[in-house]
Coordinates of C-alpha atoms in Angstrom, one line a residue:
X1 CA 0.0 0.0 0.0
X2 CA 1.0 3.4 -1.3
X3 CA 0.0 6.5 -0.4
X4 CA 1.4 9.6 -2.7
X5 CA 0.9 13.2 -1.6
X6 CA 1.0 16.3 -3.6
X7 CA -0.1 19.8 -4.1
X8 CA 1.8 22.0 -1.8
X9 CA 3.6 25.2 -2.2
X10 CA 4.2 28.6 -1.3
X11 CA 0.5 30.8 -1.1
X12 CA 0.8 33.9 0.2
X13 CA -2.3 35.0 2.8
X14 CA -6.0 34.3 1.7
X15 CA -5.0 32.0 -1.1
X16 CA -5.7 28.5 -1.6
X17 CA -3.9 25.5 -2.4
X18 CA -5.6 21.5 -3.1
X19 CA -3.8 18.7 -2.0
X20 CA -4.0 15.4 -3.4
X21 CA -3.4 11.9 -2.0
X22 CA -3.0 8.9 -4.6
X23 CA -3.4 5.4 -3.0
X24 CA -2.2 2.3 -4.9
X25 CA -4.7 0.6 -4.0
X26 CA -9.1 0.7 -3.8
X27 CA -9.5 3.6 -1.4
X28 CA -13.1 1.8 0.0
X29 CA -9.6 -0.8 1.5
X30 CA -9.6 1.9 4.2
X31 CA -11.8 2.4 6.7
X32 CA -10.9 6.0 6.4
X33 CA -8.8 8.4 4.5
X34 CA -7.6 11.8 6.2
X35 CA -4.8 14.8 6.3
X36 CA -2.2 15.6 9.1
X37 CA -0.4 18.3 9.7
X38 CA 2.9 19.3 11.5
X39 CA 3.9 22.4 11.8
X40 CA 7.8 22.8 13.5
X41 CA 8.3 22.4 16.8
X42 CA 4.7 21.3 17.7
X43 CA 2.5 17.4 17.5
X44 CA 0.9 16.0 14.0
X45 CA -2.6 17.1 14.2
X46 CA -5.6 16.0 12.2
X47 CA -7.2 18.2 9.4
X48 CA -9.9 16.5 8.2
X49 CA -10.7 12.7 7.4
X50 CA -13.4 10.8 4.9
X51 CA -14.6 7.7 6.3
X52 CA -15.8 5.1 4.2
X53 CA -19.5 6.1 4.6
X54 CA -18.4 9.3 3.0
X55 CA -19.1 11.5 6.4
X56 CA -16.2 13.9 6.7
X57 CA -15.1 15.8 10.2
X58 CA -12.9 18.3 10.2
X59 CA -10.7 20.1 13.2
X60 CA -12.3 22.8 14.4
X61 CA -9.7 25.4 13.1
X62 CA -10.2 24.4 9.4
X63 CA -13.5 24.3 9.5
X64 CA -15.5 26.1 6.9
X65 CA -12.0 27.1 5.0
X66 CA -10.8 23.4 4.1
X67 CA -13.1 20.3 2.6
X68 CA -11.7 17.0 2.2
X69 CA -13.4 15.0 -0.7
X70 CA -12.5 12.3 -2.7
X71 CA -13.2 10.3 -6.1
X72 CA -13.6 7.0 -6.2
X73 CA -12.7 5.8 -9.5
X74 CA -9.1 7.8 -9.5
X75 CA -8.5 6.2 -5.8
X76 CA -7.7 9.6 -4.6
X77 CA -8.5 11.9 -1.5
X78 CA -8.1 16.0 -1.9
X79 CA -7.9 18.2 0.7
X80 CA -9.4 22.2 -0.6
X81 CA -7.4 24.6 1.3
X82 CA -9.0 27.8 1.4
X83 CA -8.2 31.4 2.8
X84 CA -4.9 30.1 3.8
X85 CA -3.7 31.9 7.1
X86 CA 0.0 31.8 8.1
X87 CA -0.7 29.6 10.9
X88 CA -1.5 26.8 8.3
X89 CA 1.5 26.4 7.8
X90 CA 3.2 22.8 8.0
X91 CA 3.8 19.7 6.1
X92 CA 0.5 17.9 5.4
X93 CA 0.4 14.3 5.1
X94 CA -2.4 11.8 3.7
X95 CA -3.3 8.9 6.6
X96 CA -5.1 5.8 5.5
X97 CA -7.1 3.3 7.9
X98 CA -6.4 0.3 6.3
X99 CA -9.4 -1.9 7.4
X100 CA -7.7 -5.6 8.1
X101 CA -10.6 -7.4 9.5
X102 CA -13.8 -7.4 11.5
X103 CA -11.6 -8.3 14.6
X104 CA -8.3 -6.2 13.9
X105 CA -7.3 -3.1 14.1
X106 CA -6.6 -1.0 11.0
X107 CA -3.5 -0.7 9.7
X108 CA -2.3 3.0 9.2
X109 CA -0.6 4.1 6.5
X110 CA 1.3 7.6 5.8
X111 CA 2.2 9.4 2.7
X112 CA 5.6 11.1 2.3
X113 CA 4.4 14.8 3.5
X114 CA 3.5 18.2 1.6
X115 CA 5.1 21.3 2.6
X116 CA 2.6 23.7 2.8
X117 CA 3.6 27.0 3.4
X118 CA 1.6 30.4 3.9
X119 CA 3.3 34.0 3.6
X120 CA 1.7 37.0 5.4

């Protein structure tokens, strides 16, 4: 299982910016699909993630500026950045659940990381 992420750059303030995270393999494999981020110096948070059903959550400080989404048939998750502030700035990665079995825990699995960087 692969997970490839790409998209990020250099945005100045107010711009916007969509990620995307190409899995190797049927993205309904995963229980749930979702973005990171780590900014320097502080924890890997979570973004936003898509579960299986298609219901999507998203961290409170994203909300209403970011949507996660996905299409099937290209086995690929996006994440819409919009009205980028400075303070979103960090690498992004792509997680996957991988669902194992009805008795196991998923598996997770990371892409390689997306600088994403916001100038004021």
């Amino acid at each position: 299982v692969q997970l490839q992420a790409s998209g990020g750059g250099l945005v100045q303030a107010g711009g916007s910016l969509r990620l995307s995270c190409a899995s190797s393999v049927n993205i309904f494999s995963f229980t749930g699909m979702g973005w990171y981020r780590q900014a320097p110096g502080k924890q890997r948070e979570l973004v936003a993630r898509i579960a299986n059903s298609g219901r999507t959550d998203y961290a409170d400080f994203v909300k209403g500026r970011f949507t996660i989404s996905r299409d099937n048939a290209k086995n690929t998750v996006y994440l819409e950045m919009n009205s980028l502030k400075p303070e979103d700035t960090a690498v992004y990665y792509c997680n996957g659940e991988l669902f194992i079995g009805p008795i196991e825990p998923d598996e997770d699995y990371w892409g390689q990381g997306t600088l994403v960087t916001v100038s004021s």
